[in-house]
Every structure is written in C-alpha cells, then in structure tokens.
Coordinates of C-alpha atoms in Angstrom, one line a residue:
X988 CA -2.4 -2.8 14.3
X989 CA 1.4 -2.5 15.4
X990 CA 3.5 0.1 14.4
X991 CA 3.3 1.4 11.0
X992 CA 4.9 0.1 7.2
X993 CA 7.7 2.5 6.3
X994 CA 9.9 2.4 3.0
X995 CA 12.2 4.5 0.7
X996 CA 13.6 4.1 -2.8
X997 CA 16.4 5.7 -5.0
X998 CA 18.2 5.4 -8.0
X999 CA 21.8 6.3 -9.0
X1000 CA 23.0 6.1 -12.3
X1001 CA 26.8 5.7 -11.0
X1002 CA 28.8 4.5 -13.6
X1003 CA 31.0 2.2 -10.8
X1004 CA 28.6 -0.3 -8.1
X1005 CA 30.6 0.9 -4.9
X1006 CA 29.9 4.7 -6.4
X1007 CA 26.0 4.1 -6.9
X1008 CA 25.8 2.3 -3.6
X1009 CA 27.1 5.5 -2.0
X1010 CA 25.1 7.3 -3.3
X1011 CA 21.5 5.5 -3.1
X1012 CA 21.9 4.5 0.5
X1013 CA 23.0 8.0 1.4
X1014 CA 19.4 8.9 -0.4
X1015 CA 17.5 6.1 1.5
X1016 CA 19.4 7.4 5.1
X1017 CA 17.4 10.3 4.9
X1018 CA 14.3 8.7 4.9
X1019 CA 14.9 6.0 6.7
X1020 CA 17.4 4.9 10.0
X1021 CA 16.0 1.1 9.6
X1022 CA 15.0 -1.9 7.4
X1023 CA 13.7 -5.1 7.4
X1024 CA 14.3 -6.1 3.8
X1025 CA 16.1 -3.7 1.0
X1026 CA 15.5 -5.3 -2.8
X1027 CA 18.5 -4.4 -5.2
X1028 CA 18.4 -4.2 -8.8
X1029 CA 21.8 -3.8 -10.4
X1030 CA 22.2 -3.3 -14.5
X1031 CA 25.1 -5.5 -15.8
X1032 CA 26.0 -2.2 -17.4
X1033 CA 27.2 -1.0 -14.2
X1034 CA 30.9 -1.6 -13.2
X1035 CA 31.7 -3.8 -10.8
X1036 CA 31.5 -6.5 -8.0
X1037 CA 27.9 -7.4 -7.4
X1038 CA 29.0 -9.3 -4.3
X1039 CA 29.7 -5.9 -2.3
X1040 CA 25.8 -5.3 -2.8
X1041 CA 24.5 -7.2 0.2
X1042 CA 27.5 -6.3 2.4
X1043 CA 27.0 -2.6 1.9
X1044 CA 23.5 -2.8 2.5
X1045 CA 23.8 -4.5 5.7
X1046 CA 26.4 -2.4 6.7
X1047 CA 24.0 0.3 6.3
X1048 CA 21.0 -1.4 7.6
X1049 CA 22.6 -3.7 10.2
X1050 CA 20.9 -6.8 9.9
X1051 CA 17.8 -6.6 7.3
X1052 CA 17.3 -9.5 4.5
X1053 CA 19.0 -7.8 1.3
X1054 CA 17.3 -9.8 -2.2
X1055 CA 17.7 -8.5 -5.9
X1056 CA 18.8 -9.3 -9.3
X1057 CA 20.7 -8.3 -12.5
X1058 CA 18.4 -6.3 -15.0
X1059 CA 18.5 -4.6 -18.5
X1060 CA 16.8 -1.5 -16.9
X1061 CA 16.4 -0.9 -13.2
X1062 CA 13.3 1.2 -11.7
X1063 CA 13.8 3.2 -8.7
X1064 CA 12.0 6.6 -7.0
X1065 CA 9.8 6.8 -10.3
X1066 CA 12.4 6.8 -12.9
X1067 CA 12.9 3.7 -15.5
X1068 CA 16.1 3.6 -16.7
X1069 CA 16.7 1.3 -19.7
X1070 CA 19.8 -0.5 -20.6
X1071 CA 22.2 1.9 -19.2
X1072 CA 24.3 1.8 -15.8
X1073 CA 21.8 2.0 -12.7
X1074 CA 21.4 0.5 -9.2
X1075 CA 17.9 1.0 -7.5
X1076 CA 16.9 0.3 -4.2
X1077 CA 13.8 0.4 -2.1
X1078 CA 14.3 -0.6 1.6
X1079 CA 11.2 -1.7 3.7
X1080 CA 10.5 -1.1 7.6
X1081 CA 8.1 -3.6 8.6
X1082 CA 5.6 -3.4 11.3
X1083 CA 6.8 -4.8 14.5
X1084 CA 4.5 -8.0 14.0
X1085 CA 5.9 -8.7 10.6
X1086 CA 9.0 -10.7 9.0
X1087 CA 10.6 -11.3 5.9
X1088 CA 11.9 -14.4 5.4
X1089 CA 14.8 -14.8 2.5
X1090 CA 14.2 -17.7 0.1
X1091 CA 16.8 -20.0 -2.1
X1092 CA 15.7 -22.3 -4.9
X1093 CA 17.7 -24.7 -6.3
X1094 CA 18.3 -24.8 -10.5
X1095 CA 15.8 -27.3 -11.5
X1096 CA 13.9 -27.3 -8.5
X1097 CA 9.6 -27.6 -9.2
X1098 CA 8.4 -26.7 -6.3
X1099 CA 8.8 -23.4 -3.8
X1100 CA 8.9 -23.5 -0.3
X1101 CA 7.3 -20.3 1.3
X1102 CA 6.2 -21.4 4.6
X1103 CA 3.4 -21.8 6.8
X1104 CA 1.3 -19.0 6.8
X1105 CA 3.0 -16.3 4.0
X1106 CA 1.2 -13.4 2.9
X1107 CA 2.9 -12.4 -0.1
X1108 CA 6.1 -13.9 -1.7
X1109 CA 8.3 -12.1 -4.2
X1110 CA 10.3 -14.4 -6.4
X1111 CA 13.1 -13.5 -8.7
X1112 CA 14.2 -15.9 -11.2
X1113 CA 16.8 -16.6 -13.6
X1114 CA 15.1 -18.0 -17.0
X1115 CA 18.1 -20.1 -18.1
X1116 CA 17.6 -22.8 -15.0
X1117 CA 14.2 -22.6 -13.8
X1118 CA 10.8 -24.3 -13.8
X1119 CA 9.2 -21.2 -13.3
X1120 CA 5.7 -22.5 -14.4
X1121 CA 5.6 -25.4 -12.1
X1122 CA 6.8 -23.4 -8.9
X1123 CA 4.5 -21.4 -9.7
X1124 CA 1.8 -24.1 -10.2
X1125 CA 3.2 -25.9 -7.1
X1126 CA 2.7 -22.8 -4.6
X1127 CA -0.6 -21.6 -5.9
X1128 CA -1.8 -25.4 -4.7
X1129 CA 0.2 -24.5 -1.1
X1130 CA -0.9 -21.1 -0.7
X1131 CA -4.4 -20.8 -2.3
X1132 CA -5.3 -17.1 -2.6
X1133 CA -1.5 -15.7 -1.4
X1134 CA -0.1 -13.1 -4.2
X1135 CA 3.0 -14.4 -5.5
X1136 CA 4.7 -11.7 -7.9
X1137 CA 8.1 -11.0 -9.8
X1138 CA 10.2 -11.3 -12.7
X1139 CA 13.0 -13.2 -14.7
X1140 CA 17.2 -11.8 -14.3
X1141 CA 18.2 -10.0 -17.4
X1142 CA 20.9 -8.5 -19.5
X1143 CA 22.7 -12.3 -19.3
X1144 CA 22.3 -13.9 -23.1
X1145 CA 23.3 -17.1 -22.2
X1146 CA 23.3 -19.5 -18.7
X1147 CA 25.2 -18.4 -16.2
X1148 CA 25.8 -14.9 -16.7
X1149 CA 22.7 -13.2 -14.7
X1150 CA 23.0 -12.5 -11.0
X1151 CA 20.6 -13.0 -7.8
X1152 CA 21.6 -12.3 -4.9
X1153 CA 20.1 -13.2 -1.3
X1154 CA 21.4 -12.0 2.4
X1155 CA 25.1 -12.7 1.8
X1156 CA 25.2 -15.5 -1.0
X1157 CA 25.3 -14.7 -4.6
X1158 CA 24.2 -16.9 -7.7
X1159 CA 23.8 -17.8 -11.1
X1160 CA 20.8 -19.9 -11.4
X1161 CA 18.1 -20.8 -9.5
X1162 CA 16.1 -18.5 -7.8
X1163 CA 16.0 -16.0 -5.1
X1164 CA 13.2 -14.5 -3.0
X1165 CA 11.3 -13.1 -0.1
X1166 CA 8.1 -14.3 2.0
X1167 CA 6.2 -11.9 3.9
X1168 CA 4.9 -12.7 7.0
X1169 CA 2.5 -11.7 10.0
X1170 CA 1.3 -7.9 10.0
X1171 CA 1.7 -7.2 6.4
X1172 CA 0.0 -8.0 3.5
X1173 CA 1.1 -8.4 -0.7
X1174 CA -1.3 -7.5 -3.2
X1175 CA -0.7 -8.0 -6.9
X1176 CA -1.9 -6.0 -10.0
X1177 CA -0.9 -7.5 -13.8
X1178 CA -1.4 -5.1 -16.5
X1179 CA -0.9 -6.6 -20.3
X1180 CA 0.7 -4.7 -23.1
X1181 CA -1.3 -6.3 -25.7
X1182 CA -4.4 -6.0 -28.0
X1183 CA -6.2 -9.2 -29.2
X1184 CA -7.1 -9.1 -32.8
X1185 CA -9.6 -11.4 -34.6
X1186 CA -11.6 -13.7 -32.6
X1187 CA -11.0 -16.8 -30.1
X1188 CA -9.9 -19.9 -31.8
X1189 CA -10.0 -23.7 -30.4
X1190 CA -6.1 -25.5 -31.0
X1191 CA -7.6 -28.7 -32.6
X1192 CA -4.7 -30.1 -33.2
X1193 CA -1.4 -29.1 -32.2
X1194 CA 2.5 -30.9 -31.6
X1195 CA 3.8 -29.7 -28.7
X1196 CA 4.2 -26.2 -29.7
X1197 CA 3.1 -26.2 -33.2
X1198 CA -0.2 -25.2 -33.8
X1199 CA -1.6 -27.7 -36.8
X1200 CA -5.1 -27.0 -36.9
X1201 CA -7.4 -24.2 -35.6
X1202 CA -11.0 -24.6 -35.6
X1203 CA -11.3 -22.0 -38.2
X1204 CA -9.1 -23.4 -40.0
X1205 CA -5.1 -23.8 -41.0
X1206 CA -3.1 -21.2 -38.9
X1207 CA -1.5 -19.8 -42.0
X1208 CA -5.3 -19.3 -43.5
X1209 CA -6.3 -17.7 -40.3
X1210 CA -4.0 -15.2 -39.9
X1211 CA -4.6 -14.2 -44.0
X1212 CA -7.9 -13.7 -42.5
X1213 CA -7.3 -11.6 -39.7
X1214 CA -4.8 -9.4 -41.3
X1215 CA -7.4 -8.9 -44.6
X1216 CA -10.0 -7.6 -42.0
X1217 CA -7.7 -5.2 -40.0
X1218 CA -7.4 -1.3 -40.6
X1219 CA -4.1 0.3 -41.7
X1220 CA -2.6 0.4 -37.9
X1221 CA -3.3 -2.9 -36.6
X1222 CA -2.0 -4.2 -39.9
X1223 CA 1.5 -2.4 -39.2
X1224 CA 1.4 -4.1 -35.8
X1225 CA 0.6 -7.3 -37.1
X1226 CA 3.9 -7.0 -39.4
X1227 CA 6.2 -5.7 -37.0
X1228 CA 4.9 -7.8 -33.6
X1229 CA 2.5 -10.9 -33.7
X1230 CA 1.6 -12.8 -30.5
X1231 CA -0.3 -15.5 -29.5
X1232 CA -2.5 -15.4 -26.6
X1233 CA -3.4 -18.3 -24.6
X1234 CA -6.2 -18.8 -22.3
X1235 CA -5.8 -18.9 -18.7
X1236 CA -8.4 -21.0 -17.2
X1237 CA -10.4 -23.5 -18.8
X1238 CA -14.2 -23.4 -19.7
X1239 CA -14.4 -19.6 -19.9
X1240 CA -17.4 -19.2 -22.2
X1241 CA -16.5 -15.5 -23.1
X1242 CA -12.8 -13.9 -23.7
X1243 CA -11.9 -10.5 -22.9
X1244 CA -8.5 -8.2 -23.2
X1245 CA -6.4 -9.2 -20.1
X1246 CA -8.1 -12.9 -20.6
X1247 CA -4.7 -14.8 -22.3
X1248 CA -1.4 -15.4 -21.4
X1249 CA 0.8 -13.5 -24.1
X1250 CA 3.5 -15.8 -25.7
X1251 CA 5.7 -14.8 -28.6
X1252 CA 5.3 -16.0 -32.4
X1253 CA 8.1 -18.1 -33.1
X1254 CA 7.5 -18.5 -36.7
X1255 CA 5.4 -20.3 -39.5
X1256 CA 5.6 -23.4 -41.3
X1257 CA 4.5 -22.4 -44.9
X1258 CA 4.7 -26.4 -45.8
X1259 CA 2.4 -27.7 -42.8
X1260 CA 0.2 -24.1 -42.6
X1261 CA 1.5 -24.5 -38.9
X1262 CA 2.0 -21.8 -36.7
X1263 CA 5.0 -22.2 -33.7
X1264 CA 4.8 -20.4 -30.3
X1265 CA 6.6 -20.4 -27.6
X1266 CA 4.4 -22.7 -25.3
X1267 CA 2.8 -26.1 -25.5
X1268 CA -0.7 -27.1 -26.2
X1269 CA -2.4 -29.8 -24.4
X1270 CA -6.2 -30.8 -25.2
X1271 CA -8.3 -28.2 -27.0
X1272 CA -6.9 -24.7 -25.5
X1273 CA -8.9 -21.5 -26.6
X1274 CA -6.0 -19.1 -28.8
X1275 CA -6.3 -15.6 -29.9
X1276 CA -3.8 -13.2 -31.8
X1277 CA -2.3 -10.1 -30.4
X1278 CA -0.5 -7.2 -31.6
X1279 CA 1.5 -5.0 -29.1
X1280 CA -0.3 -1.5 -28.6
X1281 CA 1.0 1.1 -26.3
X1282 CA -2.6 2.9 -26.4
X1283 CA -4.6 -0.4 -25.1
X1284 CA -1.5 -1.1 -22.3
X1285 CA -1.7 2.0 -20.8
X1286 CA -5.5 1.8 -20.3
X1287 CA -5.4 -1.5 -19.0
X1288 CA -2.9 -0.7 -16.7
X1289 CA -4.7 2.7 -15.1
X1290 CA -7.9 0.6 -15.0
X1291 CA -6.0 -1.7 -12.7
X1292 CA -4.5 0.8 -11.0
X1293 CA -7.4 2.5 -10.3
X1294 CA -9.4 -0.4 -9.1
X1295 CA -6.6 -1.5 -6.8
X1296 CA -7.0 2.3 -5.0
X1297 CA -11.0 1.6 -4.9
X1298 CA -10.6 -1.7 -3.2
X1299 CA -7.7 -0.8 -0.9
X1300 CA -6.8 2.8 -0.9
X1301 CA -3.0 3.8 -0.7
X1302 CA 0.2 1.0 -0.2
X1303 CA 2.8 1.6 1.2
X1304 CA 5.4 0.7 -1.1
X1305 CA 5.6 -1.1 -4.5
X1306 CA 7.6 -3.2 -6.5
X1307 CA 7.1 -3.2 -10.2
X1308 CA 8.5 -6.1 -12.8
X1309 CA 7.9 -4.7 -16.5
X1310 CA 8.8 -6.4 -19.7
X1311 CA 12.1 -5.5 -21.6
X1312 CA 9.6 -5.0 -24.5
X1313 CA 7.7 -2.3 -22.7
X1314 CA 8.9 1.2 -21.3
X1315 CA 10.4 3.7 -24.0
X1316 CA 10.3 1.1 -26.6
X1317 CA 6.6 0.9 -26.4
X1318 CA 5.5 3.9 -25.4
X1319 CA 7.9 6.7 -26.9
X1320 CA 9.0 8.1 -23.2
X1321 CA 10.8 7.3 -20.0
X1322 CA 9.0 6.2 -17.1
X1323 CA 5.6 5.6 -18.1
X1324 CA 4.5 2.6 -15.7
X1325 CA 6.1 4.7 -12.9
X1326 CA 4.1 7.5 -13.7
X1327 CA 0.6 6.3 -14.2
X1328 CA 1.4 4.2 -10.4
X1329 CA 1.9 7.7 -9.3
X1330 CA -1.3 9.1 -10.6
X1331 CA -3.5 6.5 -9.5
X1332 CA -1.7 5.6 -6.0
X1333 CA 0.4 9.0 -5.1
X1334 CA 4.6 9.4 -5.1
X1335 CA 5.1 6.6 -3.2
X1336 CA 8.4 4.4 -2.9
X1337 CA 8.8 2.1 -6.3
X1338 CA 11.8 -0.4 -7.3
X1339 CA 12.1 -2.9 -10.1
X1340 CA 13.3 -3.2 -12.9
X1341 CA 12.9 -5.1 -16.6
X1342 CA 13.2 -8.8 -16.8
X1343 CA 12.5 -11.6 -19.6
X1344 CA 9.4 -12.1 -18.0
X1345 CA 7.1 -10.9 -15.1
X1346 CA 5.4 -13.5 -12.5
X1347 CA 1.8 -12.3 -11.1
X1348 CA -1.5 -13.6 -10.6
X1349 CA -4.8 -13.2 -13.2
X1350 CA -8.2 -15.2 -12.2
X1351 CA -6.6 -16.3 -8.8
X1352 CA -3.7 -18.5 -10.6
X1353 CA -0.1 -16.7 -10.4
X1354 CA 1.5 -17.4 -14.4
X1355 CA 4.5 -16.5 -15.7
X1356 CA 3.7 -13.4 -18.3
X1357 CA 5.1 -11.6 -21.4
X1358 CA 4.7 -8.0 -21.9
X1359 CA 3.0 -7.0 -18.8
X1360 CA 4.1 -5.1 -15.9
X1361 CA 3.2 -7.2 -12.3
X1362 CA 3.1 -4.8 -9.3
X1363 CA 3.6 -6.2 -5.8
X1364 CA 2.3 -3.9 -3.8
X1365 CA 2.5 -4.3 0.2
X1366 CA 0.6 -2.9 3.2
X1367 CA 0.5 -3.0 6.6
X1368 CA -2.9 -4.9 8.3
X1369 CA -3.8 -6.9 11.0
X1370 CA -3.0 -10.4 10.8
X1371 CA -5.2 -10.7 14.3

C-alpha cells in the first residue's frame, strides 16, 4: 500500500464567509500541511461571496480539487448545524497512488461521466435542473458495483439561487462532483428515517403519479384501513407525516424496513379515491405506507453503522448527506447522525451537510432518497 489516507474537518459558525474561512482553514492547518481535495459546505445564511471559497482554499492548500455546495445546515467535526450561518470543511490527503478528479455536469444532462476505472464518485446536485435519477441510472450501468453517494443544494426556493462550486468555477445548476481514483476506495452506507406501516400493496393501476387502484383496494379505503389498525402513536404520525414507499428492485418476494424508496404524499383525490406522490408508476410496482419515526431511524442507522465496522473496520474520513427533515427536527437534539458515526466508527473527520435529497446505493443500485442520511465513507487500499 503507498503512503497513508489523511484528512481533517471543522466548522465555524462565522457570521461573514471570508471570517469562517479564516477560521476553519486555520483549524484544518493544524492537522494537516496538505490536500488533495477539500469539500466545502457553505449555508446561504452566511454573508458573503461564495466565489472567494475555492480561491481561499487553494491558497491554503496550493493546488488540491476544492468541490461543495450551498446547504440549509452544514456538518462539520461532528456538529450539525441547522439553518443558521456555518461553513464546514473536511480536506483529504490521498495516498500517493490516488487522485481525485473534479467533475462538471451540464443542466439537463442524463448521463455522468466518471472515468475509466473510479472507485467512488461524490456527486452534488442542484434539484431545480437535474436528471438526477437517470445519471444515476446511467453510471450504475458504467460503473457496476462503484459507490456513488451525495446530495441535492439547499436553502435556494426557486432555480437558480443554490450554489456548487468546483476548482475555480462556480454555478447555479447542473451538478458538481468528484471521482476517486487508484489507491483509495468509497464505500457507502444509506440509513432511512422511516417506519413502514400496514402491509405491501401492488399499484394496479396508476396515471403517472396518481395511484388509482391498489390491489387491496381504492387508496383512500386503504389508508382508512391502516390508520383503523394503528395504536395511538403511529396514528399521530400518520396525521402529521404520511409517505409512500416504493420498491427498489423488482420481483422481491418479501419486503423489509430499508426495502422502499421513501417519496412524499402529495395529497388525495377524495373524488377518484386516488392517492398522489411524488414519483411515477410504471407496470405493477409493489407500495407500502410510512410514517417518519425517529426511534426506528436511529436503529437503522447504528445497524448500518455497525455492520460497515464488522465488514471493514475504521475509515478514514466521511462525508455524510442527511435530509432537511431529519436532525433536531426529528430527533429533538443537535448532531445525532454525527454522533452515532462516532460511536460505531470513532471521532474521525466528518463534513456534509442537509440537502433536498441524499444519493446512495441500496441492493447494488445507487437511487436518489428522501429522509435518509447517505455516508460516503473513504479508505485507503491497494488498487494492485
């Protein structure tokens, strides 16, 4: 193996950008005199010119690939914080035999371009002008069995008003990235925040995405149903969040939690007995209702956690892309993911933040989720 993966992470919670730059890349120096890449995650709360990002970095770290986005919460060093002013930074020394290669996709583009031979590709997105589902599509038939993970810009309400940023050139749209190459290696871990409710359904019939008919019946019926058969607390979570899950893979003869792609409940149709979601449903698609439950996330998530140690020990370094509906909101407190990484892998560097959606693999196909948290998490090994 060559020389050895070293990284470093920090947040500030500057009010100004040219202020928290100081003072997270005067944190990183200490830990680190090099980088290869640095990812940046800037809140739109914080004041300033997010073009003096990448030249500050590199004036710090000479010539390393510089990546990152606009989010409504940035994580950094093990602290989430949520839709206030923050910048956090985690800068990577590869191994000697290892590259990171920046990536630019065009708004529209269908298709993403990661090279020969990656091995691991982080992809940030911004959800107003992207195709996220058929990249992803697009690269898993490229790259079989290569981790792709990520998120989708926040804190912009409309298009054009999040930021991504790569090397030197800043944008609006499109998407932004880095492929890893050569003596390093991405893993992924996807966590839901979930809980399914009532039992898998077959769409019968459906118009693009209304469902029509379940094979249990009307939608509207259905969810009567479910929610008669509920105790008191899955009830209340029924009322305040209802989401639609929606299988993975096809002919999967039994359905577990973690099994469906989480998609939001847009509404019913009371005249129809329809029930709309945000997604479209081709052929006969298996479909089960979930509730959002703190209790069942975090388990989920420090089972996956602690499978990931049992299969590969310590990372180096992660990256974690949570859902804006997750942290405090869900769980009551600050930096829950952070913390339950640190208990199953150690204190070791972490940046992110929380997007309008998080990218990551389930079942060896890379989706686009809701509600989850996606880890990239990145070793060194020896590509010889």
């Amino acid at each position: 193996m060559s020389s050895p993966l070293r990284a470093a992470a920090a947040l500030s919670e500057r009010l100004t950008l040219e202020a928290a730059l100081t003072e997270a890349l005067d944190a990183l120096a200490v830990e680190l005199s090099d980088a290869s890449v640095v990812f940046a995650f800037v809140s739109p709360k914080t004041e300033g010119d997010p073009t003096i990002v990448a030249r500050r970095i590199r004036d710090r770290f000479g010539g390393a690939v510089v990546c990152g986005c606009s989010g409504d919460g940035v994580i950094a060093g093990g602290l989430e914080r949520e839709r206030k002013p923050a910048l956090g930074l985690l800068a990577i020394a590869l191994p000697e035999k290892a590259r990171a290669r920046p990536l630019r996709i065009e708004a529209g583009a269908n298709t993403l371009e990661a090279g020969d031979a990656p091995r691991g590709v982080v992809l940030l997105a911004d959800p107003f002008s992207c195709d996220v589902e058929a990249m992803l599509g697009a690269f898993d038939a490229a790259n079989p069995g290569v981790s792709l993970v990520g998120g989708l810009a926040s804190g912009g309400q409309q298009p054009n008003e999040n930021t991504l940023f790569v090397d030197g050139a800043i944008f609006d749209d499109g998407a932004v990235g880095v492929a890893f190459e050569g003596d390093v290696t991405l893993d992924a871990v996807v966590a839901q925040g979930c809980k399914p409710i009532g039992e898998p359904m077959i769409v019968v019939r459906a118009e693009g995405p209304r469902i029509l008919e379940l094979d249990r019946g009307k939608p509207l019926d259905v969810l009567r149903d479910t929610y008669d058969a509920l105790d008191g607390p899955d009830r209340e979570r029924m009322q305040k969040a209802l989401f639609c899950g929606v299988q993975m893979r096809e002919g999967q003869l039994e359905y577990h939690p973690g099994d469906f792609l989480i998609r939001n409940v847009v509404g019913v149709e009371k005249d129809r007995g329809a029930l709309v979601v945000a997604s479209r449903f081709e052929g006969y698609p298996v479909v089960q209702l979930h509730v959002r439950d703190a209790e069942t996330s975090a388990a989920d998530l420090r089972t996956h956690l602690e499978t990931y140690r049992e299969a590969h020990g310590d990372a180096a370094c992660a990256l974690l892309f949570s859902c804006l509906g997750r942290g405090e909101h869900l769980y009551g407190e600050p930096d829950h993911d952070s913390r339950l990484l640190f208990e199953a892998l150690g204190p070791l560097p972490v940046a992110g933040f929380f997007g309008n959606g998080e990218i990551g693999p389930v079942h060896g196909a890379t989706h686009l989720h809701g509600y989850t948290s996606a880890f990239g998490l990145l070793r060194a090994v020896s590509s010889g």
